[in-house]
mmCIF file of C-alpha atoms in Angstrom:
data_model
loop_
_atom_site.group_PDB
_atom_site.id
_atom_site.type_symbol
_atom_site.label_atom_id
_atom_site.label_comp_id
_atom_site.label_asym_id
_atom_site.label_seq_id
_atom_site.Cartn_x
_atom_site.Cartn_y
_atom_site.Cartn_z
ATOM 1 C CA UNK A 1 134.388 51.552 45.275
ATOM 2 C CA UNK A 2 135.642 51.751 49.102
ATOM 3 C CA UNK A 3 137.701 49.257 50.146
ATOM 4 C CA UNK A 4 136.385 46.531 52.087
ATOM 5 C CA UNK A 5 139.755 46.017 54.455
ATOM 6 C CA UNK A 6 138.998 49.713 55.546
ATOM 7 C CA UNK A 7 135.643 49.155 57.195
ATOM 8 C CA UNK A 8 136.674 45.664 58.446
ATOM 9 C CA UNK A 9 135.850 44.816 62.384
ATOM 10 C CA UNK A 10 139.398 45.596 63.877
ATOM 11 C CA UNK A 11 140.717 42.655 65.581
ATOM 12 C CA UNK A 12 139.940 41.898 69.598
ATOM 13 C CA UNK A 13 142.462 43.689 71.158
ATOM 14 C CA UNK A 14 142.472 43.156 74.887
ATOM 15 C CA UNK A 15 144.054 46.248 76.724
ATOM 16 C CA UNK A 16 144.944 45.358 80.086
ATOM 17 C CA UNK A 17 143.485 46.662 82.669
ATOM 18 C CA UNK A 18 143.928 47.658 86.604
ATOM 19 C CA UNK A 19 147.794 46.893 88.060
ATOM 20 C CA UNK A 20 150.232 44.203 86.599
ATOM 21 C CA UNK A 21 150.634 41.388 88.482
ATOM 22 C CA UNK A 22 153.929 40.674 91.222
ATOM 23 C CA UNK A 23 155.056 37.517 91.004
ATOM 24 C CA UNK A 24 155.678 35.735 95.025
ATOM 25 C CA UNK A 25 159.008 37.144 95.111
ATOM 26 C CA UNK A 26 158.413 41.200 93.972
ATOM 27 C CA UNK A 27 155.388 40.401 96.739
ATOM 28 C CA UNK A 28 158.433 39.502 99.065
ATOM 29 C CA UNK A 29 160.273 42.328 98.772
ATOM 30 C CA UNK A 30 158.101 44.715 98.232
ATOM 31 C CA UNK A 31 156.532 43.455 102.007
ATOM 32 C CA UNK A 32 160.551 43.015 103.591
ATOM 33 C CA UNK A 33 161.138 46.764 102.132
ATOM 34 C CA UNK A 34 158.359 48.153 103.678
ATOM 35 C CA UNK A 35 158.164 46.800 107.017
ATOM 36 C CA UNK A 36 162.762 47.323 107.393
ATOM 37 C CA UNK A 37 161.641 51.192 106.329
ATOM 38 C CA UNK A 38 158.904 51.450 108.572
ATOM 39 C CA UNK A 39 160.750 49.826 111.409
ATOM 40 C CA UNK A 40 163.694 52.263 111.253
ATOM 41 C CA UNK A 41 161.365 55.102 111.045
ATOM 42 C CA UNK A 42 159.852 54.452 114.317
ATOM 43 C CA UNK A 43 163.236 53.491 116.037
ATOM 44 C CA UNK A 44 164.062 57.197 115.349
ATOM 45 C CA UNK A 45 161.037 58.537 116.627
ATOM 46 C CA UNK A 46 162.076 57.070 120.188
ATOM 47 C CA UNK A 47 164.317 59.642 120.192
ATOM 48 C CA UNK A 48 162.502 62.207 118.966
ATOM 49 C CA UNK A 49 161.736 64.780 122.199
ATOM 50 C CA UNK A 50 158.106 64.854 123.334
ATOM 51 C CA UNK A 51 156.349 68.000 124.537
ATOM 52 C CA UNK A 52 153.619 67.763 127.447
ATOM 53 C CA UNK A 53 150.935 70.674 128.273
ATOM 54 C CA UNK A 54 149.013 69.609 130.840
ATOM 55 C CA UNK A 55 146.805 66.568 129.582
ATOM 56 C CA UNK A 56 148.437 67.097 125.884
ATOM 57 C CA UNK A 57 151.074 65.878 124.768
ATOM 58 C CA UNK A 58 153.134 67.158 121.559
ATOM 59 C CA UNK A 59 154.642 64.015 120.052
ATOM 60 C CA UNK A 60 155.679 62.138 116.576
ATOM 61 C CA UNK A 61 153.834 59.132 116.496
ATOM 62 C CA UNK A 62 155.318 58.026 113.234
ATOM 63 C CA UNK A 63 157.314 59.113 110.120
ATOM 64 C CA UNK A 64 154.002 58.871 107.674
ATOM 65 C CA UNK A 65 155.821 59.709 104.883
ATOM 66 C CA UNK A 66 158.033 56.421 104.935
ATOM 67 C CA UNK A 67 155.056 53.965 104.290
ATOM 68 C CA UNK A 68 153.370 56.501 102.511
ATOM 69 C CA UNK A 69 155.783 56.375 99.959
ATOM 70 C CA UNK A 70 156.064 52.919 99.715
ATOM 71 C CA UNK A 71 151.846 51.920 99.837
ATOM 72 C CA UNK A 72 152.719 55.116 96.418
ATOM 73 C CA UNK A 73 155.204 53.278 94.485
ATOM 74 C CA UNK A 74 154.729 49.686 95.223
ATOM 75 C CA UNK A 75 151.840 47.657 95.444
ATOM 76 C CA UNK A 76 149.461 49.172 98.453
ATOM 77 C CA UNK A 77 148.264 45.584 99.574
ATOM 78 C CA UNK A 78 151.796 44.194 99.935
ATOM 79 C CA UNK A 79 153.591 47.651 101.125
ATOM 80 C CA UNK A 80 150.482 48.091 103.629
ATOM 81 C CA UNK A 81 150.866 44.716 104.861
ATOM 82 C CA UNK A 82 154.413 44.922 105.499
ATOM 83 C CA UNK A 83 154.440 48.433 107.356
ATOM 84 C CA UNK A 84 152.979 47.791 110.557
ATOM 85 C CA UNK A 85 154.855 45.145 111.415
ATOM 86 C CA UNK A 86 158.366 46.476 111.159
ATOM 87 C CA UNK A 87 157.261 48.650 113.936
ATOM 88 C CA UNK A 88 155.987 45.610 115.493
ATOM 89 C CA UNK A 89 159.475 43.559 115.130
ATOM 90 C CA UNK A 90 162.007 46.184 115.448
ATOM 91 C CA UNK A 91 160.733 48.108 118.237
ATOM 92 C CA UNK A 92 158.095 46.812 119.883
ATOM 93 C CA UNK A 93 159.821 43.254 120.497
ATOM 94 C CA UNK A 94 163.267 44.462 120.515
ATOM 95 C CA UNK A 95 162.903 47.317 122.671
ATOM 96 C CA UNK A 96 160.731 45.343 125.190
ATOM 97 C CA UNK A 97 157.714 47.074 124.723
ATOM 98 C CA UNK A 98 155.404 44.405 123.141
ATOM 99 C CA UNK A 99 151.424 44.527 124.217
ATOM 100 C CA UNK A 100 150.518 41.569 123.236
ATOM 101 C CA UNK A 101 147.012 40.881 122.292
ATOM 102 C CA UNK A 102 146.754 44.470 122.215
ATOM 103 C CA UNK A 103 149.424 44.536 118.942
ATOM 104 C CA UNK A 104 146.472 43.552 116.535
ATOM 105 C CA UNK A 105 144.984 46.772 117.128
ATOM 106 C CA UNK A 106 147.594 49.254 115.682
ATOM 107 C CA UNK A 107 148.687 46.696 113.257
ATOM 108 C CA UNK A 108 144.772 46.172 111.435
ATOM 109 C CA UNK A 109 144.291 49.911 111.824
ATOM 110 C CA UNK A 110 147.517 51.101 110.334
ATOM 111 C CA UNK A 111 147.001 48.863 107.547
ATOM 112 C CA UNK A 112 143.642 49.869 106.736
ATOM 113 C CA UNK A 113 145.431 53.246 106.501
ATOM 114 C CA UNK A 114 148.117 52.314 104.246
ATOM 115 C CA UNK A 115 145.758 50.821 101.812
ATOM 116 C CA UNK A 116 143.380 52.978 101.716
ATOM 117 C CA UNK A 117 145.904 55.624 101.477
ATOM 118 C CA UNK A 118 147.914 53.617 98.517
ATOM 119 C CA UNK A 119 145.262 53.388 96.386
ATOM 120 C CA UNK A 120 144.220 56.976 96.386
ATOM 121 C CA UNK A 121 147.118 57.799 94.632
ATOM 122 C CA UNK A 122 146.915 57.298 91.103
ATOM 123 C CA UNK A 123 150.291 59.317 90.127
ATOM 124 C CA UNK A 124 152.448 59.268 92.473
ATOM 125 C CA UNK A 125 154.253 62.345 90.944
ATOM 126 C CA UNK A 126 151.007 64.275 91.684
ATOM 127 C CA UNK A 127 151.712 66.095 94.977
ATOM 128 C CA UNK A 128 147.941 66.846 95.592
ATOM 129 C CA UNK A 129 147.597 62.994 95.776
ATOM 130 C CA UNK A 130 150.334 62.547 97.846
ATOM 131 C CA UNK A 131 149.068 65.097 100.327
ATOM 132 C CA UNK A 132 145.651 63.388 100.686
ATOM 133 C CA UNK A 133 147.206 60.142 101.211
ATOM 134 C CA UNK A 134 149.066 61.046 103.933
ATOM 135 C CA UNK A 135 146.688 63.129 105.914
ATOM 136 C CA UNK A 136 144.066 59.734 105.072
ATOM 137 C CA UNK A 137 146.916 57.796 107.037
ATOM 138 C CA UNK A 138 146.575 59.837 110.409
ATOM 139 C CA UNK A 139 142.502 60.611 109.826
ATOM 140 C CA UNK A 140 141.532 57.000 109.751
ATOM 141 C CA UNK A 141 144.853 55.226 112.154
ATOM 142 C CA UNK A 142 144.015 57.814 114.739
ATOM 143 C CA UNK A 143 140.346 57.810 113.730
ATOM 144 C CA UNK A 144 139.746 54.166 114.324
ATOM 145 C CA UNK A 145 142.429 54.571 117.839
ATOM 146 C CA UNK A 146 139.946 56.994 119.155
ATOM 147 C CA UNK A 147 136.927 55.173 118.886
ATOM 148 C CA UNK A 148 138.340 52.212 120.403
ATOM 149 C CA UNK A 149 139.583 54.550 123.503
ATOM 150 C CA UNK A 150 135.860 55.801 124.003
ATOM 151 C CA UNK A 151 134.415 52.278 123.265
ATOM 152 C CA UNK A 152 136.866 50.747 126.119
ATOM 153 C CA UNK A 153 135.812 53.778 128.458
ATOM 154 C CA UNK A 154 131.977 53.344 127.829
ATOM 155 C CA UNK A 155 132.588 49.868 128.511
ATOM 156 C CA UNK A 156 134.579 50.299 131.497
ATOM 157 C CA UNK A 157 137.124 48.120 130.356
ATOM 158 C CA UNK A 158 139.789 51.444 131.286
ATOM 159 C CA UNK A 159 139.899 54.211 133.173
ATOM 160 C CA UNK A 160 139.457 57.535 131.360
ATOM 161 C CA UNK A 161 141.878 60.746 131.797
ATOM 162 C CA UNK A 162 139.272 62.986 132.599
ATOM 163 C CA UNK A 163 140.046 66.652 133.495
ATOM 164 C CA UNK A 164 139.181 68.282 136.661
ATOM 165 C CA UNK A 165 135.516 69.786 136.514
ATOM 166 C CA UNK A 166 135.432 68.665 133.237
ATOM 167 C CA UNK A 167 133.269 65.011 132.457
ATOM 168 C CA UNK A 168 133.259 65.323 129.043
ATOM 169 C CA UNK A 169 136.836 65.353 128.648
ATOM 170 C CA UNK A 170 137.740 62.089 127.291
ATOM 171 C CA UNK A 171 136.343 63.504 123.909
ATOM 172 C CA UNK A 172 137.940 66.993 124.655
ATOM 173 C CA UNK A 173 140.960 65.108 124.785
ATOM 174 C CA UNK A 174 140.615 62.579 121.851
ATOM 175 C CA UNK A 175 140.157 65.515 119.581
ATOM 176 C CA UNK A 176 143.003 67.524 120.410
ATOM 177 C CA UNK A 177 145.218 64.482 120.250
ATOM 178 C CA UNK A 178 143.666 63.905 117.093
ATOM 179 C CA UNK A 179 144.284 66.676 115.836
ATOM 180 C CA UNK A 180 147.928 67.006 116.764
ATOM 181 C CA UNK A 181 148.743 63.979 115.418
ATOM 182 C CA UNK A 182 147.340 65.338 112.251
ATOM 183 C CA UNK A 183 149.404 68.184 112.010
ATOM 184 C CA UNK A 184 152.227 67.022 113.622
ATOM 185 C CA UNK A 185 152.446 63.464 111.501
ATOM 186 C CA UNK A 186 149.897 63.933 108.978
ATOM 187 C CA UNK A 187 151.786 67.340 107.928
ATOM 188 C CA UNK A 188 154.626 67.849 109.042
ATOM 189 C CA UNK A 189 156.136 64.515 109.216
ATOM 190 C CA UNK A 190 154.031 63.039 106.525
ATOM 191 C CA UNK A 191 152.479 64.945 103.983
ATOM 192 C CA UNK A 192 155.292 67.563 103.044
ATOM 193 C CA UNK A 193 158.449 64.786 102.845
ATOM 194 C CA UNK A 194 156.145 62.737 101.086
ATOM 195 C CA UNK A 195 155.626 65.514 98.328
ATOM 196 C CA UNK A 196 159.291 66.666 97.842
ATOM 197 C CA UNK A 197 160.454 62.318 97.826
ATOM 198 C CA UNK A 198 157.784 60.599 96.257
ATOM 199 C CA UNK A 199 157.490 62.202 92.753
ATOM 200 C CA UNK A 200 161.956 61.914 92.564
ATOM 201 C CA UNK A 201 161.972 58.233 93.917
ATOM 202 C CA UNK A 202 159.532 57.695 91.318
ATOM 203 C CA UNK A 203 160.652 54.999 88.538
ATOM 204 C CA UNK A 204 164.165 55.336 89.894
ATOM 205 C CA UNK A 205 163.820 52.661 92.767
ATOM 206 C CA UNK A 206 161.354 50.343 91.152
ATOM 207 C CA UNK A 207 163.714 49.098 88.976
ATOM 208 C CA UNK A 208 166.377 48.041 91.929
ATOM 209 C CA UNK A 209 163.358 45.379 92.513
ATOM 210 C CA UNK A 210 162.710 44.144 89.502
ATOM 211 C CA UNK A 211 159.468 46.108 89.372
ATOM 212 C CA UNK A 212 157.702 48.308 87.057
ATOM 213 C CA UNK A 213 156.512 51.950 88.103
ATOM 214 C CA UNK A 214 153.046 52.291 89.142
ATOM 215 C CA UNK A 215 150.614 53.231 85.453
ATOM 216 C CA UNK A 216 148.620 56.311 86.463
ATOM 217 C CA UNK A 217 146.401 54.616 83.358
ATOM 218 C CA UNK A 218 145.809 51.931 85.555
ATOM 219 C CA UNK A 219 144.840 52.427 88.843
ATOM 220 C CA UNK A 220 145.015 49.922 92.228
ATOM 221 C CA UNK A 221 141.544 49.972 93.141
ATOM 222 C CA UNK A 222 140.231 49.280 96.850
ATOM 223 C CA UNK A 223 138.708 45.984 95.656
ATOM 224 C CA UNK A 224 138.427 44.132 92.601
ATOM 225 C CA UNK A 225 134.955 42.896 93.985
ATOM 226 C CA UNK A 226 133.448 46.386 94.621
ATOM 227 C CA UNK A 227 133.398 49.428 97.142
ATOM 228 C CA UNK A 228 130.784 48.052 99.338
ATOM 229 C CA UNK A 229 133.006 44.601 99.529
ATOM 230 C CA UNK A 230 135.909 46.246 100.757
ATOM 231 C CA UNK A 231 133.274 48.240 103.281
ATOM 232 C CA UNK A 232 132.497 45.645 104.880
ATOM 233 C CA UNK A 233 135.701 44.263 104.866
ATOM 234 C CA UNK A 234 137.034 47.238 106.671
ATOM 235 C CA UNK A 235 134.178 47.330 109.034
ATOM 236 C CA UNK A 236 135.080 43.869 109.666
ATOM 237 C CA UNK A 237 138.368 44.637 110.243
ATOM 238 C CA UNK A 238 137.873 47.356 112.758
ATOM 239 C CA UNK A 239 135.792 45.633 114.418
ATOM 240 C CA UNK A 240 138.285 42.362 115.120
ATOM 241 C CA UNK A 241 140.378 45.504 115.986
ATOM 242 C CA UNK A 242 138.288 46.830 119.187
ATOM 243 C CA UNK A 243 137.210 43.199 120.024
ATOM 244 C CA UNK A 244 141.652 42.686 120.290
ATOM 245 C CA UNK A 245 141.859 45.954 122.278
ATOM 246 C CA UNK A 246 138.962 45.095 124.831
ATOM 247 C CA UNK A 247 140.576 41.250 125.223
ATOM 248 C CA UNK A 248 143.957 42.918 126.106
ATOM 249 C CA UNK A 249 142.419 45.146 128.536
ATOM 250 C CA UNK A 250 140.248 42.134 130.199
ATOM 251 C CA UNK A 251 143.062 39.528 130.274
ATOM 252 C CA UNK A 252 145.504 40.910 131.869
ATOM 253 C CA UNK A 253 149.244 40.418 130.319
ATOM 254 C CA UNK A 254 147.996 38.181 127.829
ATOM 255 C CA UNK A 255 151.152 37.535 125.634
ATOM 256 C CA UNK A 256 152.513 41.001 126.981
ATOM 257 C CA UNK A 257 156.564 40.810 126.603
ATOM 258 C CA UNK A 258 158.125 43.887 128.478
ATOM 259 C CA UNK A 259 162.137 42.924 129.685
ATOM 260 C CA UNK A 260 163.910 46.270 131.455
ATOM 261 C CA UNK A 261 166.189 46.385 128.176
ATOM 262 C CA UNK A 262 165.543 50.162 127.885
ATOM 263 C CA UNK A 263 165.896 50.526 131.427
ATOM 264 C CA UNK A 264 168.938 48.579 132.266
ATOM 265 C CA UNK A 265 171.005 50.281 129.041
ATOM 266 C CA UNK A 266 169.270 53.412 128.056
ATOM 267 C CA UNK A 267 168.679 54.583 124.939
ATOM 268 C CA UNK A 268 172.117 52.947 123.626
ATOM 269 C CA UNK A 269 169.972 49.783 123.503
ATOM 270 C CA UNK A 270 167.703 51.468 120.507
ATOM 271 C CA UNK A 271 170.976 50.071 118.561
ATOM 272 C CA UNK A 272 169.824 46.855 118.469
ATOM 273 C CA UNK A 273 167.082 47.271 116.937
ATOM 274 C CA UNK A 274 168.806 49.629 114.203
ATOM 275 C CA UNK A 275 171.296 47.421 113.502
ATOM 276 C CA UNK A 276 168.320 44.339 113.349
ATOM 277 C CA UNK A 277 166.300 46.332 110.514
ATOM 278 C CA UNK A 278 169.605 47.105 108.593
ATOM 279 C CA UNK A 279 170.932 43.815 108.456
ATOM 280 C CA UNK A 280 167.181 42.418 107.002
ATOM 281 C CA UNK A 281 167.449 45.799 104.709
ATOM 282 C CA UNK A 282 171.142 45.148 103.297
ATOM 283 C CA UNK A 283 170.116 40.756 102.942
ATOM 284 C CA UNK A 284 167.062 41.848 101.075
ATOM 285 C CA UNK A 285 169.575 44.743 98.938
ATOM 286 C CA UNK A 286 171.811 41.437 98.378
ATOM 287 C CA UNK A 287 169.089 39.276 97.574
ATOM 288 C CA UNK A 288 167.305 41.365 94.752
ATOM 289 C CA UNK A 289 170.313 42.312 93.106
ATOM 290 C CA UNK A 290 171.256 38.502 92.937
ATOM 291 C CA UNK A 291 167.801 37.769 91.245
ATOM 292 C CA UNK A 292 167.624 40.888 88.726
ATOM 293 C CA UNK A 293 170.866 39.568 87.485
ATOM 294 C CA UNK A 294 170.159 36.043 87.480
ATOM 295 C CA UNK A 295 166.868 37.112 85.130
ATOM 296 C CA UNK A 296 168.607 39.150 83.307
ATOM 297 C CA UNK A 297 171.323 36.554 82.557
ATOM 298 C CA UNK A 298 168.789 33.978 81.770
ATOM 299 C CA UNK A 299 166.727 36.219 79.348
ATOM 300 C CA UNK A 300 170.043 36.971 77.290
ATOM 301 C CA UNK A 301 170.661 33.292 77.294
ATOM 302 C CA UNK A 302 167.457 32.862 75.493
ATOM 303 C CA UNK A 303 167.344 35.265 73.067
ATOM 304 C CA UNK A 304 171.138 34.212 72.575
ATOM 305 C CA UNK A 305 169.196 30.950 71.431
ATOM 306 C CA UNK A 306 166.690 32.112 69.418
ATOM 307 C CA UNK A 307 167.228 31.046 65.796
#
């Protein structure tokens, strides 16, 4: 006779599934990390030479790989959110070079970047992954900044940079730059640091937060709600982007901040700004390090209780 307790209906067994949960805190930190990272990056691109040809110019917009690691081993949402605004904080308003109106722009695009980018990357000890991700930063933050550079021209809302004898060379122009940027901080300053960092950094510095290491089993999708949600949330998105961009153009100085700091003490003055995103960066190195131990103290209380 076969036994009965062998053909039995297993038990409901609910297997998790998509990312663990981060508590308000890990969200914290994870967004403090990020944008103090970020920030520093782009203080050292101000000194980073540029290189003009004519109408071109040979430039590092950003370090890539810094938030691209981050939007790989954190959370995307929380990493991606954080990101843009270091740059916004530590340079833009330290340095004197705020826009404005015109900051919502290259803070919604970059962060449609970053999350889009974080979430195609599944491992993030897979290189190929990590490669994709980064160029995905530059092809849709550069992507989105050139359509809104031909919308304001079409408008008329700016004056285009048009080569002699050549009318057509605002899109001449966009592509080039486009693709520079690609190589230059899509590849180069992106892609191939991201590939030799990410898969070593990888469920060493999760832990220093209190965090688990990203489950290539279960995936951050784009949106829990669907593909074409997060579509039109994007579309959305870009579109509050251009409508900020056009409005800073129109109004004139609208919330623009730009003091002579760089101007009155030179480059020295890029200090300030350093020393700014280190001083968040060492609080927040205090601050975890206080509340792993605290938890950790607390659980060994209670098991130290259990009967």
């Amino acid at each position: 006779m076969s036994d009965p307790a062998r053909h039995a209906t297993p038990p409901d067994v609910r297997v998790p599934s998509g990312p663990p949960e981060l508590n308000s805190g890990q969200k914290l930190m994870v967004f403090v990390l990020s944008m103090t990272l970020f920030g520093l990056a782009n203080i050292l691109t101000e000194v980073l030479p540029e290189v003009r040809i004519g109408p071109v110019e040979l430039s590092v917009s950003y370090l890539a790989f810094v938030p691209v690691i981050m939007v790989s081993l954190f959370h995307p949402l929380y990493a991606a959110l954080g990101a843009p605004l270091g740059e916004i904080v530590f340079v833009d308003l330290l340095m004197g070079d705020f826009s404005g109106l015109g900051e919502l722009e290259g803070y919604l695009q970059m962060f449609l970047a970053l999350y889009i980018a974080g979430c195609l990357v599944r491992d993030p000890r897979r290189r190929g992954q990590l490669f994709a991700a980064s160029v995905t930063v530059v092809v849709v933050d550069k992507l989105l900044s050139a359509v809104v550079d031909i919308g304001k021209v079409m408008v008329g809302v700016e004056d285009a940079e048009y080569v002699s004898g050549l009318p057509e060379s605002i899109l001449l122009l966009e592509g080039i730059g486009f693709t520079t940027d690609l190589v230059i901080s899509g590849i180069l300053f992106g892609a191939l640091p991201a590939m030799a960092l990410a898969p070593r950094l990888y469920g060493k510095i999760e832990p220093l937060l209190g965090l688990a290491p990203r489950d290539p089993a279960r995936p951050i999708p784009l949106s829990g709600r669907g593909t074409g949600a997060f579509l039109l949330l994007a579309l959305f998105l870009a579109f509050v982007s251009m409508i900020a961009a056009f409005t800073s153009e129109i109004v004139d100085n609208f919330g623009v901040w730009e003091p002579d700091f760089i101007d009155q003490y030179g480059q020295r003055f890029l200090w300030i700004g350093a020393s700014a995103a280190v001083i968040v960066l060492v609080a927040l190195v205090i601050t975890v390090r206080f509340v792993v131990r605290s938890r950790r103290e607390r659980a060994a209380q209670d098991r130290g209780e259990r009967p």
